[in-house]
Each structure stands twice: as C-alpha cells, then as structure tokens.
Short mmCIF file of C-alpha atoms and ligand atoms in Angstrom, two decimals:
data_model
loop_
_atom_site.label_atom_id
_atom_site.label_comp_id
_atom_site.label_asym_id
_atom_site.label_seq_id
_atom_site.Cartn_x
_atom_site.Cartn_y
_atom_site.Cartn_z
CA MET A 20 -1.60 27.83 28.63
CA VAL A 21 -5.11 29.21 28.26
CA HIS A 22 -5.38 32.48 26.04
CA ASP A 23 -7.57 35.40 25.78
CA LEU A 24 -8.28 34.60 22.61
CA VAL A 25 -7.61 32.59 19.20
CA GLY A 26 -8.39 34.30 15.94
CA VAL A 27 -9.16 32.38 13.21
CA GLY A 28 -7.99 33.81 10.03
CA PHE A 29 -5.56 36.83 9.85
CA GLY A 30 -6.96 38.90 6.85
CA PRO A 31 -7.68 42.71 7.68
CA SER A 32 -10.46 41.94 10.38
CA ASN A 33 -8.18 39.79 12.93
CA LEU A 34 -5.20 41.88 11.84
CA GLY A 35 -7.28 45.27 13.33
CA LEU A 36 -7.62 43.09 16.18
CA ALA A 37 -4.08 42.09 16.86
CA ILE A 38 -3.06 45.85 16.72
CA ALA A 39 -5.58 46.57 19.13
CA LEU A 40 -4.48 44.07 21.34
CA ASP A 41 -1.23 45.14 20.75
CA GLU A 42 -1.73 48.73 21.57
CA ARG A 43 -4.03 47.86 24.97
CA ALA A 44 -0.81 46.04 25.79
CA THR A 45 0.60 48.27 28.47
CA GLN A 46 -3.17 48.19 30.15
CA GLU A 47 -3.27 46.75 33.57
CA ARG A 48 -5.24 43.71 32.83
CA SER A 49 -4.47 43.26 28.79
CA LEU A 50 -5.40 40.28 26.92
CA SER A 51 -3.03 37.64 25.29
CA GLY A 52 -4.05 36.19 21.83
CA VAL A 53 -3.02 33.96 18.77
CA PHE A 54 -3.96 34.00 15.42
CA LEU A 55 -4.28 31.25 13.00
CA GLU A 56 -3.90 32.08 9.08
CA ARG A 57 -3.89 29.22 6.68
CA GLN A 58 -2.12 31.34 3.85
CA ALA A 59 1.74 30.91 4.28
CA ALA A 60 2.03 34.48 4.47
CA PHE A 61 0.05 37.85 5.09
CA GLY A 62 -2.05 38.43 1.82
CA TRP A 63 -5.08 39.95 0.89
CA HIS A 64 -7.08 39.02 -2.14
CA ARG A 65 -3.64 38.73 -4.15
CA GLY A 66 -5.43 36.88 -6.84
CA MET A 67 -7.30 39.96 -7.59
CA LEU A 68 -4.38 42.54 -6.95
CA LEU A 69 -4.73 44.20 -10.57
CA ASP A 70 -2.31 47.39 -11.02
CA ASP A 71 -4.44 49.76 -11.80
CA ALA A 72 -7.50 48.79 -9.14
CA THR A 73 -8.05 51.50 -6.79
CA MET A 74 -9.75 50.99 -2.97
CA GLN A 75 -13.21 51.10 -2.55
CA VAL A 76 -13.25 53.03 0.92
CA SER A 77 -11.41 55.96 2.04
CA PHE A 78 -7.78 55.43 3.14
CA LEU A 79 -8.95 57.08 6.50
CA LYS A 80 -10.66 53.90 7.01
CA ASP A 81 -7.61 51.98 7.69
CA LEU A 82 -6.81 49.46 10.48
CA VAL A 83 -6.91 52.00 13.33
CA THR A 84 -7.65 55.72 12.16
CA THR A 85 -11.36 55.85 13.16
CA ARG A 86 -10.84 54.02 16.50
CA ASN A 87 -7.18 55.88 17.24
CA PRO A 88 -6.23 58.61 14.97
CA ALA A 89 -3.07 59.16 16.72
CA SER A 90 -2.03 55.23 16.08
CA ASP A 91 1.37 54.62 14.28
CA PHE A 92 -0.55 51.44 12.67
CA SER A 93 -2.41 53.91 10.47
CA PHE A 94 -2.05 54.43 6.41
CA LEU A 95 -0.62 57.88 6.88
CA ALA A 96 2.04 56.15 9.35
CA PHE A 97 2.79 53.91 6.72
CA LEU A 98 3.38 56.44 3.91
CA HIS A 99 5.55 58.37 5.82
CA GLN A 100 7.64 55.60 6.88
CA ALA A 101 7.75 54.54 2.96
CA ASP A 102 8.49 58.42 1.94
CA ARG A 103 5.76 59.23 0.04
CA LEU A 104 3.50 60.98 2.03
CA HIS A 105 3.94 64.39 0.66
CA ASP A 106 3.31 62.12 -3.14
CA PHE A 107 0.33 61.07 -1.69
CA ILE A 108 -1.01 64.51 -0.08
CA ASN A 109 -0.14 65.67 -3.87
CA HIS A 110 -2.25 63.22 -5.36
CA LYS A 111 -5.23 64.33 -3.84
CA THR A 112 -6.96 61.23 -3.52
CA LEU A 113 -8.71 59.34 -0.74
CA PHE A 114 -8.57 56.13 -2.90
CA PRO A 115 -5.14 54.24 -2.69
CA LEU A 116 -4.36 51.77 -5.12
CA ARG A 117 -5.32 48.24 -4.08
CA ALA A 118 -1.58 47.57 -4.22
CA GLU A 119 -0.46 49.99 -2.21
CA PHE A 120 -3.19 49.45 0.30
CA HIS A 121 -1.84 45.89 0.37
CA ASP A 122 1.62 47.17 1.02
CA TYR A 123 0.40 49.13 4.21
CA LEU A 124 -1.54 45.60 5.44
CA ALA A 125 1.45 43.68 4.75
CA TRP A 126 3.72 46.34 6.57
CA ALA A 127 1.28 46.39 9.86
CA ALA A 128 1.00 42.36 9.48
CA ALA A 129 4.63 42.10 9.80
CA ARG A 130 5.06 44.23 13.04
CA VAL A 131 2.64 42.17 14.92
CA ALA A 132 4.27 38.77 13.26
CA GLY A 133 4.78 37.54 16.88
CA GLN A 134 0.83 36.96 17.35
CA VAL A 135 0.72 35.08 14.52
CA ARG A 136 0.92 31.47 12.96
CA TYR A 137 0.83 31.33 9.55
CA GLY A 138 0.25 28.33 7.23
CA HIS A 139 -2.11 26.84 10.10
CA GLU A 140 -6.05 26.16 8.82
CA VAL A 141 -8.44 25.98 11.53
CA THR A 142 -10.10 22.52 11.08
CA GLY A 143 -12.33 22.68 14.20
CA LEU A 144 -13.18 23.51 17.46
CA ARG A 145 -13.52 21.48 20.80
CA PRO A 146 -15.57 22.28 24.21
CA VAL A 147 -13.38 22.22 27.42
CA ARG A 148 -15.73 21.43 30.02
CA SER A 149 -15.56 22.58 33.95
CA GLU A 150 -18.29 21.82 36.29
CA GLY A 151 -20.85 21.36 33.48
CA ARG A 152 -19.95 24.14 31.59
CA VAL A 153 -17.98 24.95 28.42
CA THR A 154 -15.43 27.15 29.65
CA CYS A 155 -12.74 27.11 27.43
CA LEU A 156 -11.87 25.63 23.29
CA ASP A 157 -9.58 23.80 22.08
CA VAL A 158 -8.71 25.11 18.52
CA ILE A 159 -7.43 22.68 16.46
CA ALA A 160 -4.98 23.72 13.52
CA ARG A 161 -3.08 21.98 10.87
CA ASP A 162 -0.31 22.85 9.32
CA GLN A 163 1.23 22.63 6.11
CA ALA A 164 2.89 19.52 6.50
CA GLY A 165 -0.25 18.10 8.04
CA ARG A 166 0.57 18.59 11.63
CA GLU A 167 -2.12 18.87 14.10
CA SER A 168 -1.99 21.37 16.95
CA THR A 169 -3.88 22.33 19.50
CA LEU A 170 -4.25 25.88 21.69
CA ARG A 171 -6.89 26.22 24.34
CA THR A 172 -8.57 29.48 24.48
CA ARG A 173 -11.32 31.68 26.40
CA ASN A 174 -12.64 32.95 23.30
CA VAL A 175 -12.55 32.26 19.69
CA VAL A 176 -12.71 35.04 17.15
CA PHE A 177 -13.65 33.79 13.76
CA GLY A 178 -12.86 36.24 10.64
CA PRO A 179 -12.57 33.59 7.82
CA GLY A 180 -13.43 36.24 5.28
CA LEU A 181 -15.67 35.75 1.91
CA THR A 182 -15.99 32.33 -0.02
CA PRO A 183 -16.29 32.64 -3.97
CA ARG A 184 -19.59 32.14 -5.40
CA LEU A 185 -20.18 30.40 -8.62
CA PRO A 186 -23.53 29.73 -10.00
CA THR A 187 -25.47 25.90 -9.71
CA GLY A 188 -23.57 23.41 -11.71
CA VAL A 189 -20.46 25.29 -12.47
CA THR A 190 -17.44 23.55 -11.86
CA PRO A 191 -13.55 25.62 -11.73
CA SER A 192 -11.39 23.70 -13.91
CA THR A 193 -7.88 25.20 -15.96
CA ARG A 194 -10.43 27.28 -18.40
CA VAL A 195 -13.15 27.94 -16.22
CA TRP A 196 -12.23 30.52 -12.82
CA HIS A 197 -13.93 32.28 -10.48
CA ASN A 198 -12.20 36.18 -10.61
CA GLU A 199 -10.86 35.35 -7.00
CA TYR A 200 -7.80 33.35 -8.32
CA LEU A 201 -7.29 35.44 -11.59
CA LEU A 202 -3.98 36.33 -11.40
CA HIS A 203 -2.80 32.98 -10.06
CA GLU A 204 -4.68 31.39 -13.23
CA LEU A 205 -3.14 33.74 -15.77
CA ALA A 206 0.55 33.45 -14.48
CA ALA A 207 0.19 29.40 -15.05
CA LEU A 208 -1.17 30.01 -18.77
CA PRO A 209 0.90 27.99 -21.03
CA GLU A 210 3.67 30.81 -22.56
CA ASP A 211 3.52 29.42 -26.20
CA ALA A 212 -0.02 30.25 -26.78
CA ALA A 213 -1.41 33.64 -26.14
CA PRO A 214 -5.09 33.66 -25.42
CA ARG A 215 -7.41 34.57 -27.99
CA SER A 216 -10.53 35.26 -26.36
CA PHE A 217 -12.17 35.29 -22.85
CA ALA A 218 -15.89 35.32 -21.57
CA VAL A 219 -16.38 37.32 -17.95
CA VAL A 220 -19.50 36.43 -16.09
CA GLY A 221 -21.30 39.03 -14.05
CA ALA A 222 -21.52 42.92 -13.71
CA GLY A 223 -20.40 43.77 -10.42
CA GLN A 224 -16.86 45.80 -9.69
CA SER A 225 -14.96 42.54 -9.90
CA ALA A 226 -16.42 41.75 -13.25
CA ALA A 227 -15.66 44.94 -14.72
CA GLU A 228 -12.26 45.21 -13.05
CA VAL A 229 -11.74 41.62 -14.74
CA VAL A 230 -12.63 42.83 -18.30
CA ASP A 231 -10.72 46.10 -18.01
CA HIS A 232 -7.52 43.84 -17.34
CA LEU A 233 -7.89 41.52 -19.80
CA HIS A 234 -8.84 43.79 -22.49
CA GLN A 235 -5.54 45.72 -21.77
CA ARG A 236 -2.95 43.06 -20.90
CA PHE A 237 -4.00 40.59 -24.23
CA PRO A 238 -4.31 43.43 -26.75
CA ALA A 239 -4.92 40.57 -29.54
CA ALA A 240 -7.77 38.78 -27.39
CA GLU A 241 -11.43 39.31 -27.76
CA VAL A 242 -13.24 39.99 -24.44
CA ASN A 243 -16.50 38.93 -23.77
CA ALA A 244 -18.45 40.49 -20.94
CA VAL A 245 -21.98 38.13 -20.27
CA PHE A 246 -24.66 40.14 -17.55
CA SER A 247 -28.18 40.03 -17.36
CA ARG A 248 -28.51 43.87 -16.48
CA TYR A 249 -29.08 46.34 -19.54
CA GLY A 250 -25.69 48.02 -18.29
CA TYR A 251 -23.47 48.34 -15.52
CA SER A 252 -24.80 50.47 -12.55
CA PRO A 253 -22.71 53.02 -10.46
CA SER A 254 -21.98 52.25 -7.19
CA ASP A 255 -23.62 54.79 -4.89
CA ASP A 256 -20.82 56.44 -3.37
CA SER A 257 -22.81 59.84 -2.03
CA PRO A 258 -22.18 60.95 1.46
CA PHE A 259 -25.86 60.65 2.98
CA ALA A 260 -25.98 57.15 1.32
CA ASN A 261 -22.57 56.47 2.62
CA ARG A 262 -23.48 56.95 6.36
CA ILE A 263 -24.83 53.33 5.93
CA PHE A 264 -21.17 52.15 6.92
CA ASP A 265 -21.00 54.58 9.82
CA PRO A 266 -20.62 52.89 13.47
CA GLU A 267 -23.87 54.29 14.32
CA ALA A 268 -25.67 52.41 11.15
CA VAL A 269 -24.92 49.43 12.66
CA ASP A 270 -26.56 50.44 16.41
CA ALA A 271 -29.59 51.57 13.86
CA PHE A 272 -29.46 48.29 11.93
CA PHE A 273 -28.93 46.07 14.96
CA GLU A 274 -31.88 47.46 16.72
CA ALA A 275 -34.39 47.34 13.53
CA PRO A 276 -36.88 44.60 13.31
CA THR A 277 -36.48 42.27 10.38
CA GLU A 278 -38.64 43.70 7.85
CA VAL A 279 -36.90 47.55 8.24
CA LYS A 280 -33.50 45.74 8.14
CA ALA A 281 -34.59 43.85 4.42
CA GLU A 282 -36.00 47.47 3.76
CA LEU A 283 -32.50 48.95 4.33
CA MET A 284 -30.74 46.20 2.70
CA GLY A 285 -32.69 46.78 -0.51
CA TYR A 286 -32.62 50.61 -0.55
CA HIS A 287 -28.60 50.63 0.06
CA ARG A 288 -27.44 47.35 -1.59
CA ASN A 289 -26.12 49.57 -4.51
CA THR A 290 -23.52 50.96 -2.56
CA ASN A 291 -21.70 47.91 -2.66
CA TYR A 292 -23.57 44.77 -4.40
CA SER A 293 -23.76 44.38 -8.42
CA VAL A 294 -22.11 47.75 -8.85
CA VAL A 295 -19.23 49.42 -10.79
CA ASP A 296 -17.09 52.66 -9.89
CA PRO A 297 -18.80 55.25 -12.08
CA ASP A 298 -14.74 56.10 -13.40
CA LEU A 299 -14.34 52.20 -14.36
CA ILE A 300 -17.76 52.33 -16.25
CA ASP A 301 -16.58 55.58 -18.04
CA THR A 302 -13.48 53.83 -19.09
CA LEU A 303 -14.96 50.74 -20.16
CA TYR A 304 -17.48 52.95 -22.72
CA ARG A 305 -14.92 54.99 -24.04
CA ARG A 306 -13.03 51.80 -25.05
CA VAL A 307 -16.01 50.10 -26.88
CA TYR A 308 -16.71 53.72 -28.39
CA ALA A 309 -13.40 53.87 -29.76
CA GLU A 310 -13.62 50.26 -30.93
CA LYS A 311 -16.56 51.37 -33.19
CA VAL A 312 -14.93 54.44 -34.64
CA HIS A 313 -11.86 52.22 -35.29
CA GLY A 314 -13.98 49.46 -36.81
CA VAL A 315 -12.08 46.67 -34.86
CA GLN A 316 -14.08 45.37 -32.08
CA ARG A 317 -12.71 43.26 -29.58
CA LEU A 318 -14.44 44.30 -26.31
CA ARG A 319 -18.45 43.10 -26.61
CA MET A 320 -20.87 43.58 -24.06
CA HIS A 321 -23.46 40.76 -24.09
CA ASN A 322 -26.20 42.56 -21.78
CA THR A 323 -29.52 41.38 -20.78
CA SER A 324 -28.14 37.82 -21.10
CA ARG A 325 -27.54 34.75 -19.33
CA VAL A 326 -25.13 31.95 -19.67
CA ALA A 327 -27.66 28.78 -20.40
CA GLY A 328 -25.37 26.33 -21.28
CA LEU A 329 -21.31 25.41 -21.14
CA VAL A 330 -19.41 22.80 -22.64
CA GLU A 331 -15.73 22.40 -22.16
CA GLY A 332 -13.63 20.72 -24.70
CA PRO A 333 -9.65 20.52 -24.70
CA ASP A 334 -9.28 23.83 -26.54
CA ASN A 335 -11.99 26.20 -25.52
CA VAL A 336 -15.17 26.42 -23.92
CA THR A 337 -18.32 27.02 -25.90
CA LEU A 338 -21.04 28.90 -23.50
CA THR A 339 -24.54 29.24 -24.75
CA VAL A 340 -25.34 32.68 -24.39
CA GLU A 341 -29.46 33.74 -24.20
CA HIS A 342 -30.43 37.22 -24.98
CA LEU A 343 -32.94 37.06 -22.03
CA PRO A 344 -35.57 39.87 -23.98
CA THR A 345 -35.72 37.52 -27.31
CA GLY A 346 -34.80 33.93 -25.85
CA LYS A 347 -32.56 33.56 -28.80
CA GLN A 348 -29.57 31.50 -28.23
CA THR A 349 -26.27 31.94 -29.73
CA PRO A 350 -23.01 29.97 -29.24
CA LEU A 351 -20.17 31.71 -27.91
CA ILE A 352 -16.53 29.82 -27.97
CA ALA A 353 -13.82 31.27 -25.67
CA ASP A 354 -10.29 30.12 -24.31
CA TYR A 355 -11.11 30.96 -20.70
CA VAL A 356 -14.21 31.79 -18.73
CA VAL A 357 -14.07 33.79 -15.58
CA TYR A 358 -17.27 34.13 -13.18
CA ALA A 359 -17.05 37.27 -11.35
CA THR A 360 -20.27 36.00 -9.63
CA GLY A 361 -19.65 37.63 -6.36
CA TYR A 362 -18.84 35.87 -3.05
CA HIS A 363 -20.77 34.69 0.26
CA PRO A 364 -19.41 34.84 3.50
CA ALA A 365 -17.64 31.54 4.76
CA ASP A 366 -19.81 30.18 7.26
CA PRO A 367 -17.69 29.05 10.84
CA ARG A 368 -20.51 26.89 11.43
CA PRO A 369 -18.76 23.63 10.37
CA LEU A 370 -16.26 24.30 12.44
CA LEU A 371 -18.00 24.49 15.61
CA GLY A 372 -18.69 20.61 15.73
CA ASP A 373 -20.80 19.65 18.88
CA LEU A 374 -21.11 23.33 19.81
CA ALA A 375 -22.93 23.92 16.89
CA ALA A 376 -26.49 22.79 18.43
CA HIS A 377 -25.58 25.34 21.56
CA CYS A 378 -25.69 28.33 19.16
CA ALA A 379 -28.96 29.97 18.29
CA THR A 380 -30.13 30.48 14.96
CA THR A 381 -32.54 33.36 13.38
CA PRO A 382 -35.53 32.48 12.15
CA GLU A 383 -33.98 32.04 8.43
CA GLY A 384 -31.65 29.85 9.90
CA ARG A 385 -28.37 32.09 10.19
CA PRO A 386 -26.41 32.62 13.19
CA ALA A 387 -27.99 34.70 16.03
CA VAL A 388 -25.61 36.98 17.26
CA GLN A 389 -25.03 39.87 19.88
CA ARG A 390 -24.22 43.68 19.38
CA ASP A 391 -20.68 42.65 20.58
CA TYR A 392 -20.58 40.07 17.56
CA ARG A 393 -20.56 37.35 20.11
CA LEU A 394 -22.95 33.97 19.16
CA VAL A 395 -26.07 33.82 21.31
CA THR A 396 -25.27 30.21 22.82
CA SER A 397 -26.96 28.16 25.47
CA ASP A 398 -26.02 29.31 29.09
CA ASP A 399 -23.95 26.55 30.11
CA ILE A 400 -21.18 27.92 27.38
CA THR A 401 -19.49 30.43 29.16
CA CYS A 402 -16.22 31.04 26.83
CA GLY A 403 -17.08 33.57 23.44
CA ILE A 404 -17.42 32.59 20.12
CA TYR A 405 -17.16 36.07 18.17
CA LEU A 406 -17.94 36.88 14.40
CA GLN A 407 -16.05 39.34 12.26
CA GLY A 408 -18.15 39.39 9.03
CA GLY A 409 -20.65 37.18 8.35
CA THR A 410 -23.14 39.35 10.22
CA GLU A 411 -24.74 41.47 7.49
CA HIS A 412 -28.11 40.00 8.74
CA THR A 413 -27.73 41.63 11.92
CA HIS A 414 -25.41 44.49 11.72
CA GLY A 415 -25.96 45.67 8.27
CA VAL A 416 -23.91 46.11 4.94
CA SER A 417 -20.67 46.84 6.35
CA SER A 418 -20.28 43.42 7.65
CA SER A 419 -18.04 42.29 4.95
CA LEU A 420 -15.80 45.32 4.39
CA LEU A 421 -13.08 47.48 5.88
CA SER A 422 -15.25 50.13 6.83
CA ASN A 423 -15.84 49.41 10.47
CA VAL A 424 -12.58 47.10 11.24
CA ALA A 425 -11.08 49.62 13.78
CA THR A 426 -14.22 50.43 15.74
CA ARG A 427 -15.82 46.46 15.63
CA VAL A 428 -12.28 45.25 16.89
CA ALA A 429 -12.74 47.52 20.07
CA GLU A 430 -16.04 46.57 20.50
CA ILE A 431 -15.49 43.16 20.76
CA LEU A 432 -12.04 43.77 23.09
CA ASP A 433 -14.11 45.73 24.95
CA SER A 434 -16.73 42.60 25.09
CA ILE A 435 -13.79 40.01 25.97
CA GLN A 436 -12.34 42.36 28.47
CA THR A 437 -15.69 42.51 30.35
CA ARG A 438 -16.94 39.42 30.69
CA SER A 439 -13.30 38.37 31.75
CA GLY A 440 -13.42 40.87 34.73
CA ALA A 441 -16.88 39.65 35.37
CA SER A 442 -15.68 35.95 35.68
CA ALA A 443 -12.73 36.78 37.33
CA ARG A 444 -14.65 38.41 40.29
CA GLY A 445 -17.64 35.75 39.90
P1 FDA B 17 -10.71 38.31 4.27
O1 FDA B 17 -11.02 37.37 3.47
O2 FDA B 17 -9.61 39.41 3.88
O3 FDA B 17 -9.59 37.27 5.23
C1 FDA B 17 -9.77 35.90 6.04
C2 FDA B 17 -8.66 35.24 5.85
O4 FDA B 17 -8.98 34.21 6.94
C3 FDA B 17 -7.83 34.76 4.91
O5 FDA B 17 -6.55 35.32 4.74
C4 FDA B 17 -8.17 32.93 5.11
O6 FDA B 17 -7.10 32.53 4.32
C5 FDA B 17 -8.28 32.69 6.29
N1 FDA B 17 -8.91 31.74 6.99
C6 FDA B 17 -10.14 31.68 6.36
N2 FDA B 17 -10.33 30.35 7.03
C7 FDA B 17 -9.37 30.05 7.59
C8 FDA B 17 -9.29 28.98 8.39
N3 FDA B 17 -10.12 27.79 8.59
N4 FDA B 17 -8.21 28.61 9.14
C9 FDA B 17 -7.34 29.63 9.18
N5 FDA B 17 -7.18 30.79 8.23
C10 FDA B 17 -8.93 30.92 7.31
N6 FDA B 17 -13.92 45.92 1.06
C11 FDA B 17 -13.88 47.39 1.40
O7 FDA B 17 -14.47 47.95 2.47
N7 FDA B 17 -13.06 48.06 0.71
C12 FDA B 17 -12.45 47.47 -0.63
O8 FDA B 17 -11.96 48.27 -1.38
C13 FDA B 17 -12.46 46.29 -0.74
N8 FDA B 17 -12.03 45.35 -2.14
C14 FDA B 17 -12.01 44.00 -1.98
C15 FDA B 17 -11.31 43.79 -3.19
C16 FDA B 17 -12.13 42.53 -3.78
C17 FDA B 17 -10.91 41.76 -5.15
C18 FDA B 17 -12.35 41.59 -3.13
C19 FDA B 17 -13.28 40.25 -3.23
C20 FDA B 17 -13.47 42.14 -1.70
C21 FDA B 17 -12.69 43.63 -1.10
N9 FDA B 17 -13.54 44.05 -0.48
C22 FDA B 17 -13.10 45.53 0.12
C23 FDA B 17 -14.18 43.32 0.72
C24 FDA B 17 -13.43 42.48 1.77
O9 FDA B 17 -14.15 41.81 2.27
C25 FDA B 17 -12.51 43.30 2.55
O10 FDA B 17 -11.75 44.33 2.15
C26 FDA B 17 -11.71 42.74 3.43
O11 FDA B 17 -10.93 41.38 3.08
C27 FDA B 17 -12.48 41.62 4.99
O12 FDA B 17 -11.31 41.13 5.63
P2 FDA B 17 -11.63 39.50 6.57
O13 FDA B 17 -10.47 39.97 7.17
O14 FDA B 17 -12.91 39.71 7.68
O15 FDA B 17 -11.57 38.87 5.13
P1 NAP B 18 -20.98 41.14 -6.60
O1 NAP B 18 -21.01 42.79 -6.44
O2 NAP B 18 -21.64 40.53 -5.54
O3 NAP B 18 -21.35 41.03 -7.99
C1 NAP B 18 -21.59 40.02 -8.76
C2 NAP B 18 -22.30 39.96 -10.11
O4 NAP B 18 -22.63 38.65 -10.66
C3 NAP B 18 -23.87 40.56 -10.25
O5 NAP B 18 -23.57 41.41 -11.70
C4 NAP B 18 -24.59 39.54 -10.35
O6 NAP B 18 -25.67 39.78 -11.16
C5 NAP B 18 -23.76 38.39 -10.71
N1 NAP B 18 -24.12 36.90 -10.62
C6 NAP B 18 -24.29 36.67 -9.22
N2 NAP B 18 -24.46 34.97 -9.55
C7 NAP B 18 -24.80 34.85 -10.95
C8 NAP B 18 -25.57 34.04 -11.51
N3 NAP B 18 -25.66 32.35 -11.18
N4 NAP B 18 -25.32 33.81 -12.76
C9 NAP B 18 -24.90 34.94 -13.56
N5 NAP B 18 -24.40 36.15 -12.78
C10 NAP B 18 -24.60 36.30 -11.45
O7 NAP B 18 -19.56 40.86 -6.46
P2 NAP B 18 -18.06 41.64 -6.70
O8 NAP B 18 -18.25 42.39 -7.84
O9 NAP B 18 -17.06 40.33 -6.76
O10 NAP B 18 -17.92 42.15 -5.40
C11 NAP B 18 -17.97 42.03 -4.43
C12 NAP B 18 -17.28 42.84 -3.31
O11 NAP B 18 -16.05 43.07 -3.51
C13 NAP B 18 -18.27 44.22 -3.17
O12 NAP B 18 -17.85 44.62 -1.54
C14 NAP B 18 -17.12 45.09 -4.15
O13 NAP B 18 -17.00 46.17 -3.68
C15 NAP B 18 -15.85 44.58 -3.30
N6 NAP B 18 -14.29 44.83 -4.78
C16 NAP B 18 -14.03 45.63 -4.43
C17 NAP B 18 -12.63 45.82 -5.28
C18 NAP B 18 -11.40 47.21 -5.22
O14 NAP B 18 -11.48 47.27 -4.15
N7 NAP B 18 -11.29 47.68 -6.17
C19 NAP B 18 -12.67 45.14 -6.72
C20 NAP B 18 -13.50 43.77 -6.67
C21 NAP B 18 -14.40 43.55 -5.67
P3 NAP B 18 -26.65 40.94 -10.87
O15 NAP B 18 -26.43 42.26 -11.62
O16 NAP B 18 -27.98 40.41 -11.61
O17 NAP B 18 -26.93 41.25 -9.45
#
C-alpha cells in the first residue's frame, strides 16, 4: 500500500494534522495518513508537566479552533465532555494549566489513535524511484523490540519537535540534567536522602519554573539560580507584539528579505526566548524578599554570572560560578544541577540519507523551505517532504509553537491535495 502521507513524530503538530485528515475524511478525494511516534504512548514534554505551570498560549489556539471553530476536537469540546466547561468559564482565564492542556491533547490523540503507531522510531528514509524520478519514499522505523518495518508513502511530514540544548562540554549524568527530564529525574532520586541543594542554570521560562518547583517541593533545600542577565526578563505578551504569532505574520516573514527577517526576530525575540511570565517573576521575587525578612535564605539568585567550571564528584557537583562584572570566581556545591539552557529544533536531515543531497539549503546552511512547508528539492524528486517545526528561519517565530498548528496543517494538506490532483491529472 502507498500512503498519501506518513508523519514522523506525534506531538501537537502532527496530532493537529491527523485531526485535519480525520475531518476531511468525508471529502471526495480524502487522503490516507499514518503517524509514527517513538514514545510508547502520547506525551507532551512530560518531564516538565509541573503542577502549577500554565500554558503560554491562549486555549483558543488549540489544535483546531482557528481553522475550524465548529470542530469537536477543540479545547472547549474537551472541557464539555469532562464536565468542566462552566468551572473553566468562571475561572476567566485564557491560559489553562499545562497539565490540563496535556489531558486535552491526550484526549484528542486517543480519538485518532487508529492513525498512529506508538513505540516506533523513524530511523531513515529511502527513495523509491520510477522512470528516473523519486516518486515515493520508504519510511523505515524500529519498534521497541528492535524490529524494523517500512511504510511507503507519497509524502512525509516531519514533526520531530525540539531537542534539549546543553552548553558545550556539559554531559548529562545522574547529577547533571536538562530540564526536559526534570520530573523523571526527580522521580528516580533515592528515597532515603532528600536533596540539600540545587543549581539551576538559565533565565528563561523553563529555568524560572524549575526554580519555583524545586523551591516549593524541597522545603529544606537551597535553590541557586545562575544566569548572566541582571534579572529575569518578562515575556512580551502585549496585543500588538502578539500579532507576530498570527498566520498573516507568517506570510510577511516568509516574503521578507533575509536582513528584515533577522530584524524581526531581533525585535520580537522577547515574545518567546529567554523570557519569563511576569506573574512568575513576581512570585519568585516575593519569595526571595520574604526569606530576607525572615532571615533564612535558601532561594539565591546568582545574577550576572556564568558557570565557568563543573566538577562532578560521587556525592555532589562543584560549580565554579564567575561573577561577570568582577571576574570573581566562587565555588558553589550542589547535589544536582539543572541546565534550563533551551532547545533547538530537531534536524530531520540526518534521516534523509541520500536524499539530503537533493534538498536545497539557504546560504546559512539551513533547509530551504517553500511557503507550503515543503522542502525545496531537485526536480527529480516529485514526492513531498514537509516540515512542521524547524522553519523559524523561513516562517518566523511561531514555527516551534502551538500558535499556528491548526492553520499550518490545513496549508500542508491543501498542498498535498493540490499536488496529488496535479499528478493524478498529469
Ligand atoms: P513535540 O516536541 O511536541 O513532538 C515531537 C514528537 O516527535 C515527540 O513526541 C517525539 O517523541 C517524536 N519524535 C521525534 N523524533 C522522532 C522519530 N525519529 N521517530 C518517531 N518519533 C519521533 N508552545 C506554545 O505555543 N505554548 C506553550 O504553552 C508551550 N509550552 C511549552 C512547554 C515546554 C516545557 C516546552 C519545552 C515547550 C513548550 N512549547 C509551548 C513549545 C513546544 O515546542 C510546542 O508546544 C509543541 O511541543 C510543538 O509540537 P510538535 O509536535 O512540533 O513537537
Ligand atoms: P530559552 O527561552 O531559550 O531560555 C534559555 C536560557 O538559557 C536563557 O536564559 C539563556 O541565556 C540560557 N542559556 C542558553 N545557553 C546557555 C549557556 N551555554 N550557558 C548558560 N546559559 C545559557 O529556553 P526555555 O526557557 O526552555 O524556553 C523554550 C521554549 O519553551 C519557549 O518557547 C518557552 O515559552 C517554552 N516553555 C513554555 C513553558 C510553559 O508553557 N509553561 C514552560 C517552559 C518552556 P540568555 O538569557 O543569555 O539568553
């Protein structure tokens, strides 16, 4: 069987695509799709599913609403079936708990489970040639028992998400973690030895949430935040700036010359990167101040500082913290160090194998991508390779976020449908 599309990864992006496929299934020329996900079950950044954390995007930017406000896959439809709609309305918020949004995503994923193969990691693509052209792709996957399987398709849609980023030279260990795995690492701590101290590196949303969580969860532990800024900076969530996440902004960004793209990213980086929700900043400040009042300080801010050295011993980690204005170096001993130093988009190119040589790149060496999210390839490749995520350099800041998922999946399906109609006629 040749599928119309195979999705690599089943996070919110490809889940949104599966729903759009499902909603178009009644159309005359409906498409068939299968999604391969390496996790054993649906999960969205489970290691950061902190109890108090809220969404950074309005619930109206769920998997469907901006594409199809009447869809029964909306967050409101989920609340309705969970019998929580009135309670949510009374809450008067656009920003649900992340845990609740995770439940919503898992509920939606369960309803399209027939399209997904969990526990399948995609390990590579193989071109299928016909009359000198690559018309299809074989998507090779390995299941959790190590068995290989292959799916043949006319289009691949990559949605592999983000990969945790650690500073050069830092290797994860039982005492040194990236925040992506926080809850998993905490769950694995020895039960007989409560942690006495943590260091958290970074000053973005993840770092602030981790500091907040550790400080509350371990009431006897010291929590040291280490970052190079003077203080946490607030995320710009104001209405005009927020337009940078709208579908129209994708058009403007895509059309813009490279230098204008760079300027736009510079102006509006603080809508997303290295910034913290202002309420959380207030919470942390209030806590530091209260500790000063009470004379017991265990939440410490090492601002304008960087980690200049890390030595891991059997019982703890010694960081050398350098105060940037003075150059003074001070040892900081912590039981555990959490690097909340961000993410980068997973690069699908290693999975392309020989095909990578047929895909165009930008002068900066990044994948060249069309407005419809299809990789620019040589003319002999007539199958489609699409990206959901990893297109910030071409489509702007919303690429790695939920803001445009509902709209983007429709654009990708329209493109696949148009191309399949054209090839059927041609
Ligand atoms: P996502 O990373 O969610 O999913 C990718 C999936 O692909 C994963 O399930 C992975 O296992 C799978 N995969 C990868 N490679 C594979 C392979 N080779 N084979 C098979 N499967 C593979 N954004 C926002 O707009 N609002 C928000 O509130 C938040 N909150 C947030 C919290 C935290 C802690 C983080 C780290 C990030 C956010 N984000 C966010 C940004 C985040 O990128 C976004 O919410 C979505 O996760 C993007 O969905 P994707 O499906 O593109 O990637
Ligand atoms: P981020 O915004 O990229 O922040 C990374 C932080 O690490 C920055 O403070 C950065 O420093 C610092 N850093 C980077 N490299 C470093 C290095 N080598 N040494 C020391 N410090 C370094 O990453 P994030 O906080 O993980 O956020 C990523 C995305 O996830 C965002 O879209 C965010 O909104 C989302 N997120 C959402 C939620 C939620 O919904 N509740 C929770 C967490 C994350 P500078 O300050 O110098 O830049």
